[in-house]
Amino acid sequence: MNPGFMQQQEAFFSVNDHHHLQDMFTLGMVDKDSALNIVKPDPEMEECWVGFDAGAYGGQLGYGYLNQNTALKVSNIHGNASSVLVSPKKRKADKGQTLQVVSEKEKKIKGCCDRDSKLTRQNSNGNNNSNGNNHNKEASTKATSKDKPKVSEDQKKDYIHVRARRGQATDSHSLAERVRREKISERMKYLQDLVPGCNKIIGKAGMLDEIINYVQSLQKQVEFLSMKLASVNPELDFNMDNTFTKEMFDSSTSEFPALACSSANSAYFDQLNSLDQVVSYRGLDMGINSAEMGLRSISSPISIPETFMDSSFFNQTATWDADLQNLYKMEFEQGRLIPFQSHQFTGKVNWKKKTAI
Amino acid sequence: MHTSSKLTKEFTKKWVKGLQICCSSKKDMDVLERKKKIKLCADIALASAKNATTSWSIALISEAKKNDENEILVDNLLGPESRFKQQKIIRQMNSCHKRVRSKKILKKSCSISQRMKKMGPPKSNLAAYIAKRLVKKRTQVLQRLVPGGESMDEFSLIKEALDYILSLRVQVDVMRNLANATEVLNQSNSSNVFD
């Protein structure tokens, strides 16, 4: 069993991406046998795992929900393994960790899934170890008739004792913690709907990662857009009608068909809309840095008087690359032209003439 | 969706108003300054559109207020009815600062003691320890991202982050629409010139 186990481990060593690991493990956990294979350290643990497995997947709670925490723990173990334990020497330590995985899982499950039945079983088995972390749950446990893993407890005696002493000494504390954990996982679920691309990721750390990325990209988008607006308007005078603003938020993207009546612009609109979809937030993220650097090199954008640009220039730039440097160039040129055309603006948006150029 | 469209309208109104205010004062600004103004207006408008219901908006407003020249802008944007709320804001921020300070002290002392404890049985704890550390690091990063996140515990941080994401989305949508609109207008007008 051990060489096989090591092989599997090495396979996982090569996978560095944390999310990848989690994905793999959630997939793996679906298949019962492979799940056992992933974390079984040696044959004597088999019993423990089987028992655990039967309890875990006994349909007590949402399968996926259990998966969440088990996947997290397992992947964290292996994440650790890939980063820290490479040599065969440390296999023993790894075994120890996988033992801890079991206890961790049990703790998590009892915390998050309201399943204290297992722990009452452990108590009834008379293990000293379980008392350390289980007795505090007894108050709120419901007795069921499932078999519980025993082997793990003996070997993790010290571990559990330590944990009990440190964190969960009283009933109220553990209850409160459990409530807190439930709340957090509930919020995480809601976040999954909110943040795009979070459906596959289960587990707190990965979710937080995605949230962080999303918030960062949104903030960068705001910066980029404000820079774009700043370069487009030489002055920030928005003497807008109420009707103008109403149109802006009544329809989502094509809110200016009334104002921009030329048919040539509708093609432009389509390109813009498609661009918005094409440029995912990650792509925008990377593009922004290069574009901002390009823009900072432009020292005095507006004050240079310039004659008319060739009309072909605009046609060219209307073909919208995902290359944001083009965007900045175009804004730059347009910004220069605005003072000459301000008197031609009809319609509802009035731009004041630039007085001090 | 109802709330987001409402938020959109509020935000747009306040943003436009704020831009009119802050840009009527100065005439000559280079691009970066203008960008900062635009962004500032957008942020304050977003926060005030929330009407001080969420703590990140409160934090954002109070941070903007620290800068003296923004104060007029903030006051105008917030509107007269929020004068009462401003006091609430100030009180909350004070309490937040105290919490932050005391939390920092606690953290320092805790981390040291934890480190000493964890050196004891390293192997048995390693898995859980690393998992916790991962989560902890990420919550720290998130705290830095969300305004006013330093003084929040994990649970409310997630809640605030949720709300913040929603509002940021609104902000991005509105700004993008405006930018597209001005671009199209410019292009149409320039093409009119050439015709």
XYZ file of C-alpha atoms in Angstrom:
552
model
C 0.000 0.000 0.000
C 2.722 2.336 0.857
C 4.514 2.539 -2.501
C 1.190 3.034 -4.173
C 0.404 5.733 -1.756
C 3.669 7.435 -2.386
C 3.058 7.350 -6.081
C -0.190 9.037 -5.632
C 1.395 11.564 -3.446
C 4.014 12.369 -5.987
C 1.346 12.809 -8.547
C -0.086 15.417 -6.345
C 3.218 17.069 -5.726
C 3.354 18.140 -9.303
C 0.065 19.899 -9.042
C 0.870 23.159 -7.479
C -2.282 25.046 -7.923
C -4.309 25.083 -4.786
C -7.557 25.282 -6.604
C -6.550 22.467 -8.801
C -5.999 20.340 -5.789
C -9.349 21.164 -4.417
C -11.007 20.412 -7.679
C -9.254 17.140 -7.893
C -10.207 16.224 -4.434
C -13.809 17.118 -4.762
C -13.911 15.031 -7.848
C -12.090 12.309 -6.099
C -14.385 12.307 -3.175
C -17.301 11.511 -5.367
C -15.903 8.108 -5.966
C -15.820 6.301 -2.713
C -12.994 3.990 -3.524
C -10.723 6.601 -4.897
C -11.436 8.748 -1.931
C -10.159 6.050 0.286
C -7.186 5.614 -1.925
C -6.218 9.222 -1.743
C -5.698 9.460 1.907
C -5.205 5.965 3.138
C -1.785 5.869 4.630
C -1.563 2.232 5.479
C -3.749 -0.807 5.847
C -4.452 -0.524 9.502
C -6.055 2.776 8.892
C -8.369 1.264 6.394
C -10.823 0.307 9.024
C -10.884 3.739 10.369
C -11.458 5.231 7.008
C -14.163 2.816 6.103
C -15.965 3.515 9.261
C -15.520 7.175 8.814
C -16.610 6.996 5.294
C -19.740 5.120 6.114
C -20.550 7.675 8.660
C -19.686 10.591 6.498
C -21.528 9.572 3.456
C -24.372 7.957 5.257
C -26.557 10.610 3.821
C -26.735 12.535 7.000
C -26.430 15.885 5.447
C -25.901 17.334 2.038
C -23.278 15.341 0.324
C -21.821 18.354 -1.251
C -21.659 20.106 2.016
C -19.622 17.398 3.582
C -17.472 17.436 0.569
C -16.741 21.023 1.215
C -14.979 20.526 4.426
C -13.408 17.219 3.709
C -12.103 18.507 0.443
C -10.671 21.481 2.163
C -8.905 19.476 4.737
C -7.605 16.885 2.397
C -6.392 19.383 -0.082
C -4.773 21.355 2.625
C -2.988 18.283 3.759
C -1.722 17.608 0.328
C -1.008 21.199 -0.297
C 1.171 20.994 2.697
C 2.645 17.773 1.529
C 3.596 19.175 -1.806
C 5.248 22.146 -0.316
C 6.915 20.664 2.677
C 7.262 16.925 2.598
C 8.940 15.669 -0.465
C 11.381 13.096 0.707
C 10.304 9.606 1.707
C 11.875 10.182 5.059
C 8.977 12.297 6.040
C 6.371 9.823 5.128
C 5.859 9.152 8.752
C 5.129 12.725 9.404
C 2.764 12.641 6.549
C 1.035 9.659 7.990
C 0.680 11.579 11.137
C -0.888 14.351 9.213
C -3.346 12.151 7.502
C -4.296 10.901 10.896
C -4.872 14.450 11.813
C -6.944 14.774 8.694
C -9.348 12.298 10.133
C -9.635 14.091 13.375
C -9.820 17.397 11.611
C -12.565 16.150 9.413
C -14.458 14.837 12.298
C -14.168 18.046 14.102
C -15.168 20.060 11.098
C -18.030 17.837 10.304
C -19.332 17.921 13.763
C -18.913 21.632 13.721
C -20.473 22.390 10.464
C -22.932 19.647 9.948
C -24.420 19.410 13.338
C -23.521 15.801 13.551
C -22.553 15.043 17.039
C -23.827 11.540 16.814
C -20.458 10.288 15.750
C -18.851 11.790 18.716
C -21.285 10.302 21.108
C -20.327 7.009 19.563
C -16.741 7.801 20.191
C -17.518 8.633 23.727
C -19.401 5.471 24.242
C -16.472 3.559 22.913
C -14.671 4.801 25.898
C -11.765 6.471 24.292
C -9.980 8.931 26.410
C -9.013 10.986 23.451
C -12.488 11.667 22.276
C -13.470 13.011 25.611
C -11.108 15.835 25.131
C -12.994 17.304 22.277
C -16.289 15.549 22.458
C -17.624 15.940 25.907
C -18.432 19.509 25.252
C -20.666 18.492 22.396
C -22.621 16.020 24.372
C -25.121 18.515 25.473
C -26.394 19.061 22.012
C -25.804 15.686 20.439
C -28.419 13.431 19.000
C -27.812 9.754 19.294
C -27.824 7.762 16.146
C -26.663 4.277 15.439
C -23.632 4.614 13.274
C -20.329 2.908 13.691
C -17.489 5.177 14.495
C -13.827 4.908 13.765
C -11.889 3.964 16.796
C -8.410 3.301 15.659
C -7.615 6.876 14.892
C -8.465 8.028 18.337
C -5.860 5.998 20.116
C -3.101 7.220 17.976
C -4.128 10.822 18.214
C -4.415 10.916 21.903
C -2.053 13.711 22.520
C -3.260 15.773 19.619
C -6.827 15.886 20.687
C -5.986 16.554 24.241
C -3.987 19.506 23.255
C -6.740 20.878 21.158
C -9.302 20.463 23.802
C -7.241 22.282 26.307
C -6.535 25.154 24.042
C -9.708 26.082 22.318
C -12.858 24.321 23.295
C -13.030 23.929 26.955
C -16.637 24.740 27.632
C -19.980 24.092 26.105
C -20.878 27.612 25.276
C -17.638 28.257 23.502
C -17.903 25.344 21.196
C -21.526 26.004 20.493
C -20.815 29.576 19.649
C -17.996 28.518 17.422
C -20.168 26.088 15.644
C -22.819 28.710 15.085
C -20.207 31.080 13.834
C -18.847 28.547 11.419
C -22.284 27.839 10.098
C -22.918 31.478 9.522
C -19.693 31.859 7.674
C -20.345 28.926 5.431
C -23.790 30.255 4.694
C -22.311 33.539 3.621
C -19.799 31.723 1.537
C -22.573 30.049 -0.336
C -24.145 33.366 -1.103
C -20.829 34.641 -2.256
C -20.580 31.771 -4.671
C -23.531 33.127 -6.526
C -22.155 36.600 -6.513
C -18.604 36.113 -7.593
C -18.312 34.664 -11.055
C -16.529 31.414 -11.424
C -16.889 30.323 -7.867
C -19.182 27.430 -8.391
C -16.448 24.877 -8.587
C -14.427 26.051 -5.687
C -15.383 24.733 -2.335
C -13.439 25.652 0.729
C -12.838 28.791 2.612
C -9.364 29.653 1.447
C -10.131 29.256 -2.230
C -13.327 31.205 -1.930
C -11.566 34.000 -0.185
C -9.000 33.958 -2.924
C -11.651 34.426 -5.565
C -13.325 37.170 -3.615
C -10.062 38.996 -3.250
C -9.338 38.723 -6.932
C -12.764 39.949 -7.840
C -12.663 42.922 -5.514
C -9.229 43.861 -6.788
C -10.288 43.648 -10.369
C -13.403 45.722 -9.747
C -11.343 48.383 -8.037
C -8.899 48.445 -10.896
C -11.738 48.731 -13.328
C -12.965 51.776 -11.463
C -9.540 53.330 -11.686
C -9.250 52.572 -15.328
C -12.654 53.985 -16.114
C -12.016 57.143 -14.169
C -8.771 57.581 -16.035
C -10.603 57.073 -19.272
C -13.207 59.618 -18.365
C -10.546 62.048 -17.294
C -8.769 61.796 -20.578
C -11.916 62.030 -22.649
C -13.158 65.234 -21.110
C -10.855 68.199 -20.981
C -13.034 69.652 -18.319
C -15.241 67.804 -15.982
C -18.289 69.826 -16.691
C -21.248 67.607 -16.845
C -24.153 69.828 -17.544
C -26.459 67.026 -18.120
C -30.121 67.050 -18.444
C -32.188 64.932 -16.192
C -33.356 63.104 -19.237
C -29.809 62.271 -20.093
C -29.169 60.630 -16.776
C -32.471 58.841 -16.839
C -31.694 57.346 -20.150
C -28.400 56.237 -18.817
C -29.829 53.929 -16.273
C -33.017 52.924 -17.863
C -31.371 50.805 -20.441
C -28.206 48.987 -19.684
C -25.718 49.481 -22.465
C -27.431 50.892 -25.474
C -28.728 53.952 -23.748
C -27.808 56.452 -26.340
C -29.588 55.417 -29.473
C -31.671 58.533 -29.121
C -28.685 60.740 -28.893
C -26.302 59.053 -31.235
C -28.596 58.796 -34.173
C -26.197 58.035 -36.932
C -26.187 54.479 -38.101
C -22.444 54.380 -38.177
C -22.445 54.591 -34.460
C -24.608 51.563 -33.982
C -21.856 49.455 -35.395
C -19.535 51.094 -32.969
C -21.912 50.294 -30.163
C -21.927 46.664 -31.084
C -18.219 46.592 -31.006
C -18.168 48.255 -27.652
C -20.673 45.855 -26.228
C -18.834 42.863 -27.471
C -15.648 44.256 -26.117
C -17.141 44.516 -22.690
C -17.920 40.874 -22.763
C -14.684 39.841 -24.303
C -12.458 41.622 -21.913
C -12.870 39.519 -18.851
C -11.912 41.106 -15.648
C -8.643 39.318 -15.478
C -7.610 40.404 -18.911
C -8.516 43.933 -18.051
C -6.421 43.631 -14.962
C -3.274 42.901 -16.881
C -4.003 45.333 -19.633
C -4.505 48.183 -17.276
C -1.009 48.188 -15.927
C 0.582 48.466 -19.309
C -1.888 51.082 -20.431
C -1.462 53.204 -17.370
C 2.243 53.192 -17.803
C 1.801 54.212 -21.379
C -0.402 57.066 -20.372
C 1.870 58.405 -17.702
C 4.474 59.079 -20.288
C 2.134 61.539 -21.944
C 2.937 64.736 -20.227
C 0.722 67.502 -21.562
C -2.188 65.957 -23.318
C -4.573 68.730 -24.021
C -2.698 71.917 -24.242
C -1.129 71.208 -27.591
C -3.111 72.806 -30.364
C -3.536 70.400 -33.185
C -5.157 70.424 -36.553
C -7.701 67.873 -37.622
C -6.781 64.264 -37.606
C -7.295 62.194 -40.640
C -10.710 60.578 -40.725
C -9.089 57.275 -41.448
C -7.593 57.406 -37.994
C -11.001 57.150 -36.440
C -12.092 54.343 -38.647
C -8.989 52.505 -37.712
C -9.445 52.877 -34.039
C -13.060 52.024 -34.262
C -11.964 48.455 -34.766
C -11.577 47.798 -31.150
C -8.626 45.725 -30.166
C -8.341 44.292 -26.770
C -5.117 46.240 -26.730
C -5.731 48.995 -24.277
C -2.823 51.091 -25.416
C -4.815 51.810 -28.524
C -7.593 52.937 -26.317
C -5.426 55.447 -24.622
C -4.037 56.759 -27.849
C -7.491 57.269 -29.178
C -8.676 59.003 -26.077
C -5.657 61.153 -26.218
C -6.318 62.228 -29.740
C -9.972 62.733 -29.124
C -9.201 64.779 -26.103
C -7.177 67.093 -28.260
C -9.950 67.511 -30.706
C -12.702 68.281 -28.310
C -11.960 71.990 -27.973
C -12.476 72.408 -31.662
C -15.760 70.657 -31.764
C -17.362 71.795 -28.617
C -19.409 74.336 -30.423
C -20.815 71.629 -32.599
C -22.310 69.613 -29.826
C -25.994 69.628 -30.161
C -28.482 67.555 -28.367
C -28.800 67.112 -24.733
C -25.264 67.072 -23.567
C -23.653 70.458 -23.415
C -19.953 70.601 -23.005
C -18.667 74.005 -22.098
C -15.987 75.376 -24.294
C -12.591 74.947 -22.923
C -11.522 78.351 -21.804
C -8.081 77.888 -20.530
C -6.106 75.637 -22.793
C -32.372 43.770 -8.973
C -34.674 46.363 -7.548
C -32.142 47.481 -5.039
C -29.368 47.598 -7.559
C -31.294 49.789 -9.978
C -32.214 52.066 -7.147
C -28.617 52.185 -6.090
C -27.633 52.896 -9.657
C -29.873 55.898 -9.850
C -28.760 57.259 -6.540
C -25.159 56.784 -7.365
C -25.435 58.413 -10.745
C -27.224 61.437 -9.413
C -24.768 61.938 -6.641
C -21.786 61.366 -8.810
C -22.839 63.862 -11.400
C -23.632 66.348 -8.710
C -20.293 65.812 -7.094
C -18.457 66.223 -10.346
C -20.214 69.466 -10.994
C -19.262 70.707 -7.581
C -15.653 69.773 -7.548
C -14.870 70.761 -11.072
C -16.466 74.128 -10.969
C -13.829 75.133 -8.482
C -10.717 74.445 -10.457
C -10.093 75.039 -14.096
C -6.679 73.734 -14.922
C -6.110 70.145 -14.080
C -3.964 67.569 -15.710
C -5.204 64.127 -16.489
C -4.120 62.465 -13.309
C -5.647 65.094 -11.131
C -8.860 64.861 -12.985
C -8.814 61.144 -12.670
C -8.371 61.408 -8.959
C -11.264 63.790 -8.716
C -13.493 61.598 -10.760
C -12.633 58.568 -8.720
C -13.058 60.422 -5.480
C -16.441 61.687 -6.521
C -17.451 58.248 -7.575
C -16.355 56.706 -4.316
C -18.042 59.251 -2.151
C -21.176 59.102 -4.241
C -21.246 55.358 -3.889
C -20.748 55.480 -0.186
C -23.348 58.137 0.341
C -25.820 56.372 -1.876
C -25.700 53.645 0.688
C -26.828 56.199 3.239
C -24.489 54.979 5.909
C -26.135 51.637 6.261
C -22.988 49.636 5.837
C -19.785 50.096 7.680
C -17.580 50.134 4.629
C -19.439 53.157 3.351
C -18.992 54.831 6.679
C -15.317 54.094 6.598
C -15.001 55.433 3.078
C -16.719 58.661 3.930
C -14.708 59.232 7.056
C -11.504 58.647 5.183
C -12.502 61.132 2.569
C -13.339 63.615 5.251
C -9.881 63.479 6.684
C -8.732 65.450 3.706
C -9.872 69.004 4.307
C -10.509 70.010 0.777
C -12.886 67.161 0.289
C -15.031 68.144 3.166
C -17.221 70.536 1.217
C -17.757 67.937 -1.404
C -18.662 65.330 1.126
C -21.056 67.570 2.945
C -22.811 68.535 -0.208
C -23.071 65.018 -1.411
C -24.287 63.589 1.786
C -27.136 65.970 1.883
C -28.839 67.728 4.721
C -30.634 64.763 6.202
C -27.431 62.968 6.876
C -26.171 65.594 9.265
C -27.600 63.451 12.004
C -25.912 60.459 10.573
C -22.589 62.181 10.478
C -22.410 62.114 14.207
C -23.201 58.463 14.188
C -20.456 58.053 11.656
C -17.959 59.877 13.780
C -18.840 57.844 16.809
C -18.551 54.614 14.934
C -15.217 55.529 13.501
C -13.876 56.407 16.887
C -14.941 53.116 18.283
C -13.469 51.415 15.259
C -10.155 53.095 15.804
C -10.053 51.997 19.375
C -10.943 48.498 18.336
C -8.243 48.560 15.748
C -5.622 49.680 18.175
C -6.562 47.188 20.822
C -6.860 44.448 18.248
C -3.404 45.171 16.971
C -1.967 44.878 20.428
C -3.876 41.678 20.996
C -2.718 40.275 17.724
C 0.889 40.949 18.491
C 0.748 39.297 21.854
C -1.320 36.410 20.567
C 0.878 35.676 17.628
C 3.944 35.447 19.776
C 2.349 33.133 22.283
C 0.819 31.067 19.517
C 4.107 30.721 17.811
C 5.675 29.477 20.997
C 2.873 27.024 21.564
C 2.926 25.736 18.064
C 6.575 24.977 18.170
C 5.725 22.323 20.724
C 3.925 19.599 18.763
C 4.632 20.780 15.265
C 3.866 17.648 13.308
C 0.569 16.835 14.855
C -0.771 20.314 14.310
C 0.776 21.057 11.003
C -2.204 20.412 8.787
C -4.712 22.401 10.721
C -2.161 25.071 11.364
C -1.423 25.532 7.724
C -5.078 25.544 6.794
C -5.756 28.173 9.361
C -2.860 30.227 8.212
C -4.055 30.160 4.642
C -7.440 31.402 5.637
C -5.961 33.953 7.958
C -3.681 35.432 5.358
C -6.496 35.769 2.937
C -8.769 37.414 5.413
C -6.002 39.860 6.098
C -5.702 40.706 2.448
C -9.442 41.100 2.196
C -9.426 43.357 5.214
C -7.023 45.626 3.462
C -9.117 45.715 0.329
C -12.482 46.444 1.802
C -12.564 49.955 3.238
C -12.805 49.909 6.976
C -12.092 46.247 7.078
C -9.368 46.452 9.642
C -11.762 46.638 12.488
C -14.021 43.812 11.463
C -14.080 40.259 12.538
C -14.225 37.538 9.980
C -17.936 37.143 9.776
C -18.876 40.761 9.312
C -15.957 41.131 6.958
C -17.522 38.679 4.585
C -20.840 40.415 4.833
C -19.261 43.773 4.135
C -17.287 42.337 1.282
C -20.475 41.060 -0.280
C -22.093 44.425 -0.099
C -18.991 46.134 -1.325
C -18.802 43.874 -4.341
C -22.368 44.688 -5.271
C -21.795 48.396 -5.014
C -18.543 48.242 -6.898
C -20.322 46.482 -9.676
C -22.892 49.255 -9.837
C -20.137 51.812 -9.867
C -18.280 50.103 -12.652
C -21.411 49.768 -14.742
C -22.361 53.391 -14.431
C -18.884 54.628 -15.129
C -18.497 52.367 -18.081
C -21.800 53.512 -19.540
C -20.806 57.105 -19.168
C -17.420 56.538 -20.697
C -18.911 54.713 -23.640
C -21.486 57.387 -24.112
C -18.994 60.206 -24.169
C -16.808 58.297 -26.528
C -19.592 57.657 -28.921
C -20.662 61.249 -28.771
C -17.166 62.416 -29.451
C -16.827 60.100 -32.313
C -20.136 61.055 -33.804
C -19.333 64.688 -33.502
C -15.921 64.311 -34.958
C -17.326 62.353 -37.830
C -19.873 65.083 -38.306
C -17.045 67.492 -38.583
C -15.426 65.484 -41.289
C -18.600 64.997 -43.267
